[in-house]
Coordinates of C-alpha atoms (C1' of nucleotides) in Angstrom, one line a residue:
Chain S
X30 CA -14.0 -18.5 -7.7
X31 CA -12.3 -20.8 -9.5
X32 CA -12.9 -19.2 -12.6
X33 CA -11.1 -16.1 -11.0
X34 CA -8.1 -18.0 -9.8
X35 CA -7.4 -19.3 -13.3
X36 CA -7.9 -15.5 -14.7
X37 CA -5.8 -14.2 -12.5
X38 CA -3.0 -16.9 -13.1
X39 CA -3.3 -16.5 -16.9
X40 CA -4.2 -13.2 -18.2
X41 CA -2.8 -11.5 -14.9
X42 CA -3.9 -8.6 -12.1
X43 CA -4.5 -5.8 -14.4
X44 CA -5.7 -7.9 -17.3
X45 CA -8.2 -9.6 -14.6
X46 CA -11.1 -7.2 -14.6
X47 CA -14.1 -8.3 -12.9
X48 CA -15.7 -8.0 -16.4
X49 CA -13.3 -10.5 -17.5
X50 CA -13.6 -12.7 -15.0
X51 CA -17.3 -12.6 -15.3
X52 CA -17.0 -13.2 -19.0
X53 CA -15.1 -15.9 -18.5
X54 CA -17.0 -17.3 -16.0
X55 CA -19.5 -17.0 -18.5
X56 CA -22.7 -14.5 -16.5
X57 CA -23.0 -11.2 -15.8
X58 CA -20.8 -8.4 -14.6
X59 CA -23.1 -7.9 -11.8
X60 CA -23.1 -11.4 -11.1
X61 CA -19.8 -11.4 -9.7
X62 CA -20.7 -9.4 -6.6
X63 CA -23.7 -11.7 -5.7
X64 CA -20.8 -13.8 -5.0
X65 CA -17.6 -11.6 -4.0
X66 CA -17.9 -8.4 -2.3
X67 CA -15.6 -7.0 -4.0
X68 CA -12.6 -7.6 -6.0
X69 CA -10.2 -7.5 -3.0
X70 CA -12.6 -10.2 -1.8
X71 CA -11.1 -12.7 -4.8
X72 CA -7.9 -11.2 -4.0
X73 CA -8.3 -12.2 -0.1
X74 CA -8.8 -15.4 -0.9
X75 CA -6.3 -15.8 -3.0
X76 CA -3.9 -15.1 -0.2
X77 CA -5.6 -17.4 1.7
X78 CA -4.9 -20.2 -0.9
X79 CA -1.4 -19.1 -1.2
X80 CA -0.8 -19.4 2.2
X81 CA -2.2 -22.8 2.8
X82 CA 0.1 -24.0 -0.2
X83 CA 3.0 -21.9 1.9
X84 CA 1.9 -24.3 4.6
X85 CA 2.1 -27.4 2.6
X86 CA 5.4 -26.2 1.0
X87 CA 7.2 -25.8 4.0
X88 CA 5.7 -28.7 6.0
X89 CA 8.3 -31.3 4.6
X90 CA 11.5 -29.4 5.7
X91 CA 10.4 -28.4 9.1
X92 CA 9.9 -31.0 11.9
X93 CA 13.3 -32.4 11.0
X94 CA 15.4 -31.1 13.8
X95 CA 17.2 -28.2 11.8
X96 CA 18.7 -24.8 12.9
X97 CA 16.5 -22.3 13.5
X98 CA 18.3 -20.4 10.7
X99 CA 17.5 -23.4 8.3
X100 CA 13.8 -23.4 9.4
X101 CA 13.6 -19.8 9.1
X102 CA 14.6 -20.1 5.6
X103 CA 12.7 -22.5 4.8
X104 CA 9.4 -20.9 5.9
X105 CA 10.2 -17.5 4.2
X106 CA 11.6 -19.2 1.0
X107 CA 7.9 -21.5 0.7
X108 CA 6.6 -17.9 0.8
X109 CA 8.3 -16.2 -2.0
X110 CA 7.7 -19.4 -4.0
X111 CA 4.1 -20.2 -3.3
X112 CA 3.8 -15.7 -4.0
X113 CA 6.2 -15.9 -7.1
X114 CA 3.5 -16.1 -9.8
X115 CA 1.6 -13.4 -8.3
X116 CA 4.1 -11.1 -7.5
X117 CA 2.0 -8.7 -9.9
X118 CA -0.4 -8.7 -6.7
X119 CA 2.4 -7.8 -4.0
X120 CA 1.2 -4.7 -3.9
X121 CA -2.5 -5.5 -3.4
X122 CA -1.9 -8.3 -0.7
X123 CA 0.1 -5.7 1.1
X124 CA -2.7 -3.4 1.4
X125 CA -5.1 -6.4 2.2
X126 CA -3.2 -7.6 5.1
X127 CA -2.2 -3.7 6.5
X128 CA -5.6 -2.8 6.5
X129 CA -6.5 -5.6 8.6
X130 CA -10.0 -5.9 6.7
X131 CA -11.4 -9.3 5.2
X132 CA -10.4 -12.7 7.0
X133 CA -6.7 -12.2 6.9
X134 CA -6.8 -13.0 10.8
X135 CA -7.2 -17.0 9.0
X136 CA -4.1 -16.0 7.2
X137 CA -2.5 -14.3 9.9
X138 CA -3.0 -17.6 11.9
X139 CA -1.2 -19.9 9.1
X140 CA 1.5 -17.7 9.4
X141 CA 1.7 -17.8 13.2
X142 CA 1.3 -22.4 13.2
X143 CA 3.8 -22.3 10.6
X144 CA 6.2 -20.1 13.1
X145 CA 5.6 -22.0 15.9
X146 CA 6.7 -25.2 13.7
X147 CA 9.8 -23.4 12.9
X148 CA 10.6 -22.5 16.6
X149 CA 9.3 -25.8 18.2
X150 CA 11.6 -27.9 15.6
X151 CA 14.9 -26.2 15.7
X152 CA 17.8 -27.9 17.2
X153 CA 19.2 -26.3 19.3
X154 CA 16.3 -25.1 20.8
X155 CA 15.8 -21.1 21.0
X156 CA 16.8 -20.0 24.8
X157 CA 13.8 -21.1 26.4
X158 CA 12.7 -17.3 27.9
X159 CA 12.0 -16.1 24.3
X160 CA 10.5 -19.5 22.9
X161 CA 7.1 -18.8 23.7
X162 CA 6.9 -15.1 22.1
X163 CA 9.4 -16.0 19.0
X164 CA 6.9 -17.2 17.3
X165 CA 5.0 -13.7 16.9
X166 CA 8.3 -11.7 16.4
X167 CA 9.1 -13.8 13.3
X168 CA 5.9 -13.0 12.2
X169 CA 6.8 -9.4 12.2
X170 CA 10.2 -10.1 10.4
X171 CA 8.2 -11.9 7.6
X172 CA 5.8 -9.2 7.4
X173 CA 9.1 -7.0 6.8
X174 CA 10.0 -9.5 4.4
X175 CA 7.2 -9.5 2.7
X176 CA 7.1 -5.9 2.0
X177 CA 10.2 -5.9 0.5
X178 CA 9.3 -8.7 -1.5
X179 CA 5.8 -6.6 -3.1
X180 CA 7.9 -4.4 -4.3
X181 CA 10.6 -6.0 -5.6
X182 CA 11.6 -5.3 -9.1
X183 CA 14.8 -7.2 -9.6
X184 CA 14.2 -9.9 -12.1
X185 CA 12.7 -12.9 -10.3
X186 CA 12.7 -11.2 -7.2
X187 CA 16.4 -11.8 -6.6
X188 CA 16.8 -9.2 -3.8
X189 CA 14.3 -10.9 -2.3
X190 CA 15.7 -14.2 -1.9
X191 CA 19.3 -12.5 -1.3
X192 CA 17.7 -10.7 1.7
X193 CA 16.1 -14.1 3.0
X194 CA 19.9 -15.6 2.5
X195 CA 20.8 -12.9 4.5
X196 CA 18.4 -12.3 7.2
X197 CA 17.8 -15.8 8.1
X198 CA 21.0 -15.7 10.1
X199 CA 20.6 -13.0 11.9
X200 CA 17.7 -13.3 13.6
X201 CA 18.8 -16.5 14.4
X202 CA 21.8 -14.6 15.7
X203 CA 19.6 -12.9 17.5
X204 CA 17.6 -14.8 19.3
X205 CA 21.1 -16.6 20.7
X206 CA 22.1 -13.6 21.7
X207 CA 18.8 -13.1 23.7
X208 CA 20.3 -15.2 26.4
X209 CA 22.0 -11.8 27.4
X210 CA 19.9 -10.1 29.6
X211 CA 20.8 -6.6 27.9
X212 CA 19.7 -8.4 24.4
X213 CA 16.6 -10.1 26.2
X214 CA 15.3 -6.9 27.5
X215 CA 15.3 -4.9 23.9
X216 CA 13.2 -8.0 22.5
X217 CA 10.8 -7.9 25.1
X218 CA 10.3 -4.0 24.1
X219 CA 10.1 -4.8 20.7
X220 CA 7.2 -7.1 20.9
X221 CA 5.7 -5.0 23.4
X222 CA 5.5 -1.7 20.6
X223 CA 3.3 -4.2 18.5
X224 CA 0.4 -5.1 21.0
X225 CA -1.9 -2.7 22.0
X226 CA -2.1 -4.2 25.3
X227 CA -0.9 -0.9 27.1
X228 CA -2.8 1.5 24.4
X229 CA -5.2 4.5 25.1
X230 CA -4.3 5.4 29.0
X231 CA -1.7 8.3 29.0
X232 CA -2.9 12.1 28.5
X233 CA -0.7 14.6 29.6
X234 CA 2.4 15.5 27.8
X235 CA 4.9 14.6 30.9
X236 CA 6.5 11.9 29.2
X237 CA 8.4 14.3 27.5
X238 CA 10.0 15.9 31.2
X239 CA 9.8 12.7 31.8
X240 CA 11.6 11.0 28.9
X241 CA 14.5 13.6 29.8
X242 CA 14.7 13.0 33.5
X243 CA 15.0 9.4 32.9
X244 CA 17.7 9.7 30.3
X245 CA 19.6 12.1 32.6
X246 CA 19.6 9.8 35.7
X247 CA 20.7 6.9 33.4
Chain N
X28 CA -1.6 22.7 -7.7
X29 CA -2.8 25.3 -4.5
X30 CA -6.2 24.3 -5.5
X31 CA -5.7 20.6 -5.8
X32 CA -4.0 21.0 -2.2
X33 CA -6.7 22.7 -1.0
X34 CA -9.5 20.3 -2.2
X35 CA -7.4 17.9 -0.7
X36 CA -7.7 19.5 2.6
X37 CA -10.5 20.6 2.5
X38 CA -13.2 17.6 0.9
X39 CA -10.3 14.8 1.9
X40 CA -8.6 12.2 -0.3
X41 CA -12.0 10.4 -1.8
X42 CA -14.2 13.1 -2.3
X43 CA -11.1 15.1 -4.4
X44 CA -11.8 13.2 -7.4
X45 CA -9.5 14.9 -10.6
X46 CA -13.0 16.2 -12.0
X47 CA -13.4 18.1 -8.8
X48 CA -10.0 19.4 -8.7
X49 CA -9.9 20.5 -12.2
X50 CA -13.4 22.3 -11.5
X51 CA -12.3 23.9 -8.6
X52 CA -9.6 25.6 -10.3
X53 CA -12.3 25.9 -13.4
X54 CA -10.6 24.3 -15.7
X55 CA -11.6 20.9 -18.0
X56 CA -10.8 17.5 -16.6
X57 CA -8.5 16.5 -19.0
X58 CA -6.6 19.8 -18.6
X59 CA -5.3 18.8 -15.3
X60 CA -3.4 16.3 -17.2
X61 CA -1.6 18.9 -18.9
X62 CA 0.3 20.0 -15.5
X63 CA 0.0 16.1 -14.0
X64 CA 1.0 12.8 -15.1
X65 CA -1.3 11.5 -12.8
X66 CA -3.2 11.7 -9.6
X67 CA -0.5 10.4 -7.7
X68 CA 1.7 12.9 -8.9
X69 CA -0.5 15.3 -7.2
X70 CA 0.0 12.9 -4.2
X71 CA 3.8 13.0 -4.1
X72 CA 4.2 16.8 -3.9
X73 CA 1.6 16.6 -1.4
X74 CA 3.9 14.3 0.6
X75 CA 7.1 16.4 -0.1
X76 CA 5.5 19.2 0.7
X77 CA 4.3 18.0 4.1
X78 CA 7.7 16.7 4.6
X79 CA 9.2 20.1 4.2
X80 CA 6.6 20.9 6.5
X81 CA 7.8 18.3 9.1
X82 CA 11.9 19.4 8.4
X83 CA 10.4 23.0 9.8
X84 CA 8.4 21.9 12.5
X85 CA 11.3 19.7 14.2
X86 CA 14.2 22.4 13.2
X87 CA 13.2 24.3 16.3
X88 CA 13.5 21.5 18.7
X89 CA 16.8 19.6 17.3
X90 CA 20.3 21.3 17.8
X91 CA 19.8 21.6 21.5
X92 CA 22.1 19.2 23.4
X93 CA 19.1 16.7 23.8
X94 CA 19.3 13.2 24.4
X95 CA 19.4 11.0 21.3
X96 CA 16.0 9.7 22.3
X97 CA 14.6 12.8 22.8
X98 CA 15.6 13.9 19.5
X99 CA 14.2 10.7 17.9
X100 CA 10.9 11.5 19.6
X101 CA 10.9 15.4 18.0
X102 CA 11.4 13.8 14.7
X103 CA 8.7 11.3 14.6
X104 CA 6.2 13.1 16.4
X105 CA 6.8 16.2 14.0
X106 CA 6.3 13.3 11.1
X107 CA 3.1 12.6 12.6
X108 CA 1.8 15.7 13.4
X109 CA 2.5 17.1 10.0
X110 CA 0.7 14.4 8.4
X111 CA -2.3 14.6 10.7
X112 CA -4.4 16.3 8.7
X113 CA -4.0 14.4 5.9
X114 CA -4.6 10.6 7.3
X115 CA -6.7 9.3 5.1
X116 CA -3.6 9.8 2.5
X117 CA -1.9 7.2 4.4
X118 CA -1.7 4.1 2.2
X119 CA -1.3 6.5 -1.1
X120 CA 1.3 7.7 0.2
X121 CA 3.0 4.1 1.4
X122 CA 2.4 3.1 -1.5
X123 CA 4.1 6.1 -3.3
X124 CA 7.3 5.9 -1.3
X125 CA 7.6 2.1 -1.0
X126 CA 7.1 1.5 -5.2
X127 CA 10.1 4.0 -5.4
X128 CA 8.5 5.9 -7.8
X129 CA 8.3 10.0 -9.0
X130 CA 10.3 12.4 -6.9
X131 CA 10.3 10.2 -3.6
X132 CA 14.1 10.8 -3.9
X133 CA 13.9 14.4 -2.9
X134 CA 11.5 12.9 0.4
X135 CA 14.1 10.4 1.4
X136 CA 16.7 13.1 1.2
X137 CA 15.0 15.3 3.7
X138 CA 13.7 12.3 6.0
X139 CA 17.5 11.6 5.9
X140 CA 18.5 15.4 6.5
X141 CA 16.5 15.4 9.9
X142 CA 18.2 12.1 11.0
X143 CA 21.6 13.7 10.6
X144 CA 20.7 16.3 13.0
X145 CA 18.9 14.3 15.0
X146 CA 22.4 12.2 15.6
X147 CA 24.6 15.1 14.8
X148 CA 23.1 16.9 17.7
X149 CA 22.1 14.4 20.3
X150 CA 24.5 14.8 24.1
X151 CA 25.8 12.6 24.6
X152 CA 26.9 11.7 21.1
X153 CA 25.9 7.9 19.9
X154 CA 28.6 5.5 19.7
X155 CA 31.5 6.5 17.2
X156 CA 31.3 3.7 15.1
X157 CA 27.5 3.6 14.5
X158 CA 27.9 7.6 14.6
X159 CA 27.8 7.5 10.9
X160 CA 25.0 4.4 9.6
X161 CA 22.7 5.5 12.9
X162 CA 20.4 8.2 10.5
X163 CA 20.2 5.6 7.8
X164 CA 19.2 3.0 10.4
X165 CA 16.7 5.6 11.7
X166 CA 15.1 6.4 8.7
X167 CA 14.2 2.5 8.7
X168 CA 12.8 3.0 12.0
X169 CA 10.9 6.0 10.8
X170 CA 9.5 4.2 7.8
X171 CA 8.0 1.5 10.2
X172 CA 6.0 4.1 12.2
X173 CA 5.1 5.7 9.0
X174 CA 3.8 2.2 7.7
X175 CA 1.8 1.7 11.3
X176 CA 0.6 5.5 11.2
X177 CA -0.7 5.0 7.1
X178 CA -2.6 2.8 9.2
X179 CA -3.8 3.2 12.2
X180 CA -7.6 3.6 12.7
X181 CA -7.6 4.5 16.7
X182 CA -9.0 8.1 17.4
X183 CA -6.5 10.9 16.4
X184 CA -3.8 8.1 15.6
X185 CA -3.5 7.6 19.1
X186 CA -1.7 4.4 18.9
X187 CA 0.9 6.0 16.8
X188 CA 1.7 8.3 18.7
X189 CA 1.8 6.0 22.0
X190 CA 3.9 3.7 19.7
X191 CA 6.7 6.7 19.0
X192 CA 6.6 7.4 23.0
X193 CA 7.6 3.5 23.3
X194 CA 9.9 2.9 20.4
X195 CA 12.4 6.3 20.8
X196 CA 14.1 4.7 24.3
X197 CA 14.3 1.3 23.0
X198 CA 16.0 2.5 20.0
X199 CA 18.1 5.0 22.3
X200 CA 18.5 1.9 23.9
X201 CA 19.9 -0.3 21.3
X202 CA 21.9 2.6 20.2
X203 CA 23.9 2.7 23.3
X204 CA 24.1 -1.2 23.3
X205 CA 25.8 -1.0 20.4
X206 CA 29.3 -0.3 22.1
X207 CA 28.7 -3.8 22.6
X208 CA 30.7 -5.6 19.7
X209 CA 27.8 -8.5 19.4
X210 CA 24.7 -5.6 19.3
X211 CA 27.4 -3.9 17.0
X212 CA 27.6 -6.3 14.7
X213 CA 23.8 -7.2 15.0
X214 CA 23.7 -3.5 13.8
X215 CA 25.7 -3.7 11.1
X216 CA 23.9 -7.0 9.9
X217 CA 20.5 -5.3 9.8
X218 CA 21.6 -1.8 8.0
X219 CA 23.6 -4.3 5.1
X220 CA 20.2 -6.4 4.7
X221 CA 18.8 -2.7 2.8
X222 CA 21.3 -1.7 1.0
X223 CA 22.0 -3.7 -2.7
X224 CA 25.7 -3.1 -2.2
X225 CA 26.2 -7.0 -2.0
X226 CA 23.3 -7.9 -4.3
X227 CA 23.7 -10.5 -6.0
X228 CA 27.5 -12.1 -5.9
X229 CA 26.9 -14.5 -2.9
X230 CA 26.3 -17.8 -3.6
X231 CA 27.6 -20.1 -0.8
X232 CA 25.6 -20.0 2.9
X233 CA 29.4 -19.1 4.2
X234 CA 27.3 -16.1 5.7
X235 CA 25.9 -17.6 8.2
X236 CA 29.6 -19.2 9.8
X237 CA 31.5 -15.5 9.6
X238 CA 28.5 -14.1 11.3
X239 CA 28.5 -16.4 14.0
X240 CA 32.7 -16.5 13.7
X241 CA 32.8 -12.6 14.4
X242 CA 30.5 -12.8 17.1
X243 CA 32.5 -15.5 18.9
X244 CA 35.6 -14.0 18.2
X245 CA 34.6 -10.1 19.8
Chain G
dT14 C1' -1.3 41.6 -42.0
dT15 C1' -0.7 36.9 -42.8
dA16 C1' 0.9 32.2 -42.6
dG17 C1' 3.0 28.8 -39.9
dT18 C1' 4.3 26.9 -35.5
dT19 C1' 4.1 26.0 -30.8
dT20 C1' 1.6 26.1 -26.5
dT21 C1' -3.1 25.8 -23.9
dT22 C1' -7.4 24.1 -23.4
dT23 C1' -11.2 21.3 -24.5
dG24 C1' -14.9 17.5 -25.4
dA25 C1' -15.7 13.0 -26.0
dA26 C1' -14.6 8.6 -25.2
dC27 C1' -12.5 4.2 -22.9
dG28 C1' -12.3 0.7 -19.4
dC29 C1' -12.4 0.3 -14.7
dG30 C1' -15.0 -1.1 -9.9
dT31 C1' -19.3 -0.8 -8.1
dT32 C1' -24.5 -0.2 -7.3
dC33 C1' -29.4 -1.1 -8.0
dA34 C1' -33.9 -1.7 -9.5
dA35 C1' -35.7 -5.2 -12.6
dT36 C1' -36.6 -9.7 -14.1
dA37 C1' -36.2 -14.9 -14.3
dA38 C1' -35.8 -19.0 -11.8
dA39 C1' -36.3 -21.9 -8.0
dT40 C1' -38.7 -23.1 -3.7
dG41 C1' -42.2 -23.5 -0.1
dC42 C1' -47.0 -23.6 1.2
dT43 C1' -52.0 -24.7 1.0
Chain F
dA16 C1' -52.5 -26.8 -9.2
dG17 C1' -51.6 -22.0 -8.0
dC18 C1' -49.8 -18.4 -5.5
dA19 C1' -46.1 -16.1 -2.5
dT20 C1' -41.6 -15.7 -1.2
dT21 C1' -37.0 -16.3 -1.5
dT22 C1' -32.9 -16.9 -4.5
dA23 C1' -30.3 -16.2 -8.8
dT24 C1' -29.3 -13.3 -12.7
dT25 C1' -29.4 -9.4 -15.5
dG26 C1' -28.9 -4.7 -18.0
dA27 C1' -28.2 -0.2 -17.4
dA28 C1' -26.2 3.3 -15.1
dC29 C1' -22.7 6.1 -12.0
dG30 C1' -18.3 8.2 -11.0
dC31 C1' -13.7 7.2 -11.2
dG32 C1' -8.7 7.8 -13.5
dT33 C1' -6.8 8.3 -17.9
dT34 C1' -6.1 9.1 -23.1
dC35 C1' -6.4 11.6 -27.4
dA36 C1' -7.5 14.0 -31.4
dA37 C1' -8.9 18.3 -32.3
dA38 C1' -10.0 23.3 -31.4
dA39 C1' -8.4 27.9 -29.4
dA40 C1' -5.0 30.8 -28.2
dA41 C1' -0.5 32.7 -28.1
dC42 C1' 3.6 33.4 -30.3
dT43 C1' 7.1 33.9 -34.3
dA44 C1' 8.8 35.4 -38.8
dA45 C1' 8.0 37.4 -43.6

DNA sequence: TTAGTTTTTTGAACGCGTTCAATAAATGCT
DNA sequence: AGCATTTATTGAACGCGTTCAAAAAACTAA
C-alpha cells in the first residue's frame, strides 16, 4: 500500500500501472491483487487518506467561532489542498464516490463530521430550523464542488478556488435567508430530491394531470 | 458507424469491444481507427445522436401554453427516456461531457435549444428578468439529473425518474420566487459561479459584503 | 501502359487491468 | 519427525484500447 501511495505521488496516475507498482514493490504482478481487489481499490483508499488529512487540515480553523461563510471556506479549501497533488486522479475519485461502490460511505462520513463541525461552530449560528439537515446539504454543495474541481484544467486549479471564493458566500447567504418561510420551504425540497425515503410507490402516470391541475389552481 | 451503433445496442457497452465492432462491420481492428480517433469518439456521436433524438421526442410536447414546470418535466423525461436504452453508457458519457472534450459543444447547444423553448413557451411566462439566464440555469439542473441518471442502479431508473417528477415544481418554484429581489439575486449568484466571465481578477473577499449589501438594501 | 502519389486496409505488436492454475512457504496436527 | 492444510507468491495467459509501419487498392499524369 504504501508502496502504491508513493508510486502514485511520484511517477503519477497513468505512469502508476499495477505492474509498476508491483515492480516497485518489488513481487509479482499478480501479487498485487492478493492484496487490492482492484486498482480502484488503491485508488479508494487513497481518497480515504486524503480525506482524513482534509480532516486534519481543516480541524485548526474550525471550532473557533467564525462565519459560517469562513468555515465553509475553510472546509472546501482543506479539500482542494489535501486533492491538489492528485488532481491527475479527479476523474477517477469522481467515479469512485458516484458509483457508490468500495467503502466510500467511511469517506462519505468524514465529509459529513467535518460539516457538522462547520455548522455547529459558526457564529452566528445558522437559523436553528435548518441546523440539523445543513450539514448534509453542504455535503451536496461539496460534492458540486468537487466535480468542478476533477475537471478543472486551469493551471493550479484556479477556477476552482475562485468558485470556492465565490460560493462560500452564498450558501451562507442562503441559509440566512432560510429564515423566510418561502426560502425554507425550497431547501426542505431540495434535500428531500436526494433521499430515497419516498422512492418506488407511484405507478400511474396522473402526476402529469396532476402536475397541471396543481399549477392551474396555484 | 450504423454498425458500431448497432453493436452498441444490441451486445451493450462492455461486450462492444472495438474488435467486435470492427468485425461486425468486417473490417480489421485497427481499421476502425481510420474513421475514429478513439472509442469514445464512437461514444460522443452516440450521445449527440441520442440528444437529437431527445430535441425530437420533446418537440411535440413544448410550444403548447404549458406551465413552466410542465415543460421542465417534457424535457427531462424525454432526456431520460431517450437515453434508456443505452444506461449502461452512463458514466462514459459523464465523463465525455464533463472533461469538455470532442464535439460536446454541438450537445450543449441542443440541450440549450430545448431549454429556450421550454422557457420561451411556458404560460405564464417566467419572471422578465430571469426570462433570459433561466435555460442556462436549467441546463445546470438538467446536468444534475443527468449525473444522478449516469447513475442510478434502481429498476428501469426508477429513481430518476421519481427524482424529475420532484425536482420540475421546486424549480417552477424557485423560478417564480425569483420576483423576489433576495431569491433574485440568490439566482444570479448561482448562474455567475459557472460562467469564467470573472475568472480570475478578484482578489479581495469584498464579495462576500456587496452580496450581503444588495440583499439588505432590496 | 506505366510510374508516382494518395487513399484504404491490414497484421503485428505494445502496455494495460485482470484472472487462474501452479508452485513455494508457512502453519497446525499427531 | 512427517504429513495435511492453509497462506503467500508466481508465471503465463486473456481481452482490452491503441499505435504503426507496411501492403493493397485507387487515383493521377505522362
Amino acid at each position: 500500500m504504501a508502496t502504491a501511495l508513493d508510486c502514485f505521488a511520484i511517477e503519477g496516475y497513468r505512469a502508476s500501472s499495477m505492474r509498476v507498482i508491483a515492480a516497485n514493490a518489488g513481487v509479482a504482478l499478480s501479487h498485487a491483487y492478493y492484496y487490492f481487489e482492484s486498482k480502484e481499490d488503491i485508488v479508494a483508499q487513497l481518497l480515504l487518506n486524503l480525506r482524513n488529512e482534509q480532516l486534519r487540515l481543516c480541524q485548526d480553523g474550525l471550532d473557533e467561532g467564525n462565519t459560517l461563510e469562513t468555515n465553509i471556506r475553510i472546509v472546501l479549501e482543506a479539500g482542494v489542498q489535501s486533492l491538489a497533488p492528485y488532481h491527475e486522479f479527479g476523474p477517477a475519485f469522481l467515479k469512485l464516490l458516484l458509483s457508490g461502490e468500495h467503502a466510500n460511505e467511511e469517506v462519505t462520513k468524514i465529509e459529513l463530521m467535518m460539516w457538522e463541525q462547520a455548522v455547529g461552530g459558526a457564529r452566528p449560528l445558522p437559523p436553528l430550523g435548518i441546523r440539523r439537515d445543513l450539514p448534509r446539504f453542504l455535503l451536496l454543495v461539496a460534492r458540486q464542488v468537487f466535480t468542478a474541481w476533477a475537471f478543472d484544467q486551469s493551471p493550479e486549479q484556479r477556477r476552482s478556488h475562485t468558485l470556492i471564493k465565490n460560493l462560500a458566500p452564498v450558501v451562507a447567504k442562503f441559509a440566512v435567508l432560510c429564515r423566510l418561510p418561502v426560502v425554507r420551504s425550497l431547501f426542505e425540497d431540495i434535500l428531500s430530491l436526494i433521499d430515497p425515503k419516498t422512492a418506488g410507490k407511484m405507478e400511474t402516470d396522473h402526476s402529469v394531470s396532476s402536475a397541471l391541475k396543481r399549477s392551474k389552481a396555484s
